CSV table of C-alpha atoms in Angstrom, one decimal:
chain,number,residue,atom,x,y,z
A,1,MET,CA,23.0,9.7,9.9
A,2,ASP,CA,20.4,13.0,9.2
A,3,LYS,CA,17.1,12.5,9.4
A,4,ILE,CA,15.6,11.7,6.6
A,5,GLN,CA,17.8,9.1,5.4
A,6,GLN,CA,16.7,7.9,8.8
A,7,HIS,CA,13.6,8.8,6.8
A,8,GLN,CA,14.2,7.3,3.3
A,9,LYS,CA,15.5,3.3,5.9
A,10,TRP,CA,11.6,3.4,7.5
A,11,LEU,CA,10.7,4.0,4.1
A,12,LEU,CA,12.4,2.1,2.7
A,13,ILE,CA,11.4,-0.7,5.7
A,14,LEU,CA,7.8,0.0,5.2
A,15,LEU,CA,7.6,-0.3,1.5
A,16,VAL,CA,9.6,-3.6,0.8
A,17,MET,CA,7.0,-5.1,3.7
A,18,ASN,CA,3.9,-3.6,1.7
A,19,ILE,CA,5.1,-5.0,-1.5
A,20,VAL,CA,5.0,-8.4,0.1
A,21,ILE,CA,2.5,-8.6,1.9
A,22,THR,CA,0.2,-7.3,-1.1
A,23,ALA,CA,1.6,-9.6,-2.5
A,24,PHE,CA,1.1,-12.6,-1.3
A,25,HIS,CA,-2.7,-10.9,-1.0
A,26,TYR,CA,-2.9,-10.3,-4.6
A,27,THR,CA,-1.9,-13.6,-5.1
A,28,ASP,CA,-3.8,-15.5,-3.5
A,29,ASN,CA,-7.5,-12.8,-4.6
A,30,PHE,CA,-5.7,-13.8,-8.1
A,31,LEU,CA,-5.4,-17.6,-7.5
A,32,ASP,CA,-8.5,-18.1,-5.4
A,33,PHE,CA,-10.2,-14.9,-6.9
A,34,GLU,CA,-13.5,-16.8,-7.1
A,35,HIS,CA,-14.4,-16.7,-3.6
A,36,TYR,CA,-13.3,-12.3,-2.6
A,37,PRO,CA,-15.3,-10.2,-2.9
A,38,SER,CA,-15.3,-7.8,-4.3
A,39,PRO,CA,-17.3,-4.7,-7.7
A,40,ALA,CA,-18.8,-6.8,-10.4
A,41,TRP,CA,-16.5,-4.8,-12.6
A,42,ILE,CA,-13.3,-5.9,-10.8
A,43,THR,CA,-12.3,-8.8,-13.1
A,44,GLN,CA,-9.3,-12.1,-12.5
A,45,GLN,CA,-6.8,-10.1,-14.2
A,46,GLY,CA,-7.7,-6.9,-12.8
A,47,VAL,CA,-6.6,-7.8,-10.0
A,48,TRP,CA,-2.8,-8.5,-11.1
A,49,ILE,CA,-2.9,-5.3,-13.3
A,50,ALA,CA,-4.1,-3.0,-10.6
A,51,TRP,CA,-0.8,-5.2,-8.5
A,52,ILE,CA,1.5,-4.6,-10.9
A,53,ILE,CA,0.8,-0.9,-11.3
A,54,LEU,CA,0.5,1.0,-7.6
A,55,THR,CA,3.5,-1.4,-7.4
A,56,ALA,CA,5.9,0.4,-10.2
A,57,ILE,CA,3.9,3.6,-7.5
A,58,GLY,CA,5.2,2.8,-4.9
A,59,ILE,CA,8.7,1.9,-5.9
A,60,ILE,CA,8.4,5.4,-7.6
A,61,GLY,CA,7.5,7.0,-5.1
A,62,TYR,CA,10.9,6.6,-3.3
A,63,VAL,CA,12.8,6.3,-6.0
A,64,LEU,CA,11.6,10.7,-6.6
A,65,TYR,CA,11.8,10.9,-1.7
A,66,ILE,CA,15.5,9.6,-2.5
A,67,LYS,CA,16.7,11.9,-5.4
A,68,ARG,CA,14.2,14.8,-2.8
A,69,PHE,CA,10.9,15.5,-4.6
A,70,PHE,CA,9.7,15.0,-1.9
A,71,TRP,CA,5.5,16.5,-2.2
A,72,LEU,CA,5.0,14.2,-5.5
A,73,ALA,CA,7.5,11.2,-3.4
A,74,TYR,CA,4.2,11.5,-1.4
A,75,ILE,CA,1.2,11.7,-3.6
A,76,SER,CA,3.0,8.6,-5.3
A,77,ILE,CA,3.6,6.5,-2.3
A,78,ALA,CA,-0.3,7.1,-0.7
A,79,ILE,CA,-1.9,6.3,-3.9
A,80,TYR,CA,0.2,3.3,-3.6
A,81,SER,CA,-0.8,3.0,0.2
A,82,ILE,CA,-4.4,2.3,-2.0
A,83,THR,CA,-2.7,-0.9,-2.5
A,84,GLY,CA,-3.6,-2.5,1.0
A,85,ALA,CA,-5.3,0.2,3.3
A,86,PHE,CA,-8.1,-1.0,1.3
A,87,SER,CA,-8.3,-4.7,1.6
A,88,PRO,CA,-10.9,-4.3,4.2
A,89,GLY,CA,-13.2,-3.7,1.4
A,90,HIS,CA,-14.1,-7.5,0.3
A,91,TYR,CA,-16.0,-7.7,3.8
A,92,PHE,CA,-17.9,-4.6,2.4
A,93,PHE,CA,-19.3,-6.9,-0.9
A,94,PRO,CA,-21.4,-10.1,-0.4
A,95,ALA,CA,-18.9,-13.4,0.2
A,96,LYS,CA,-20.3,-16.4,-1.9
A,97,VAL,CA,-18.8,-18.6,0.4
A,98,ALA,CA,-16.9,-18.1,3.7
A,99,PHE,CA,-14.3,-16.2,4.2
A,100,SER,CA,-11.2,-18.8,5.6
A,101,PHE,CA,-8.8,-17.8,7.8
A,102,LYS,CA,-5.7,-17.1,5.2
A,103,MET,CA,-8.1,-14.6,3.3
A,104,HIS,CA,-9.0,-13.1,7.5
A,105,THR,CA,-5.2,-13.3,7.5
A,106,LEU,CA,-4.1,-11.9,4.3
A,107,ILE,CA,-7.1,-8.7,3.8
A,108,TRP,CA,-5.7,-7.5,7.8
A,109,LEU,CA,-2.0,-7.8,7.4
A,110,ASP,CA,-2.3,-6.1,4.3
A,111,ALA,CA,-5.1,-2.7,5.9
A,112,ILE,CA,-2.3,-2.7,8.7
A,113,ALA,CA,0.6,-2.5,6.2
A,114,GLY,CA,-0.9,0.0,4.3
A,115,ALA,CA,-2.5,1.7,6.4
A,116,ALA,CA,0.7,2.6,8.1
A,117,ILE,CA,3.2,3.4,5.1
A,118,LEU,CA,0.1,5.8,4.6
A,119,ILE,CA,0.8,6.6,8.3
A,120,PHE,CA,4.3,7.4,7.9
A,121,THR,CA,3.8,9.6,5.3
A,122,LEU,CA,1.6,11.5,6.5
A,123,TYR,CA,3.8,12.2,9.1
A,124,LEU,CA,6.7,13.2,6.9
A,125,ILE,CA,4.3,15.5,5.3
A,126,THR,CA,4.2,16.7,8.9
A,127,ASP,CA,7.8,16.7,9.5
A,128,ASP,CA,8.3,18.2,5.8
A,129,LEU,CA,5.9,21.8,7.0
A,130,GLN,CA,7.0,22.2,10.9
A,131,GLU,CA,10.1,22.2,8.8
A,132,SER,CA,9.8,24.9,5.8
A,133,SER,CA,7.2,27.6,8.5
A,134,LYS,CA,10.7,27.3,10.6
A,135,ARG,CA,12.8,28.5,7.7
């Protein structure tokens, strides 16, 4: 297995992990919308719409990586990482009720997963730039 195939495998693992974790968090956010603090402009339906759009961008990013359109893939996956990496943003808005253990857990699992795929994408970019400079 060459380096690109290994990267592709790890990217798929991180993407699936992120999709599953964000699905749990966004579903909980949708179902328990009134308890999740957020900006006034976010609606309950907007939570699902954002998840669908950002998840599609992540999947497109993975397909672009497979097809070796690396820079488009990196941009897409970095945008997708927002689904999780920005989850702690809930803490910047006043909560109507105390966060439950479940809410804290989902927010931080989502944040860790989003950060992991973003960090891996930055690693891929760095690796790609180093390989390009050797040519």
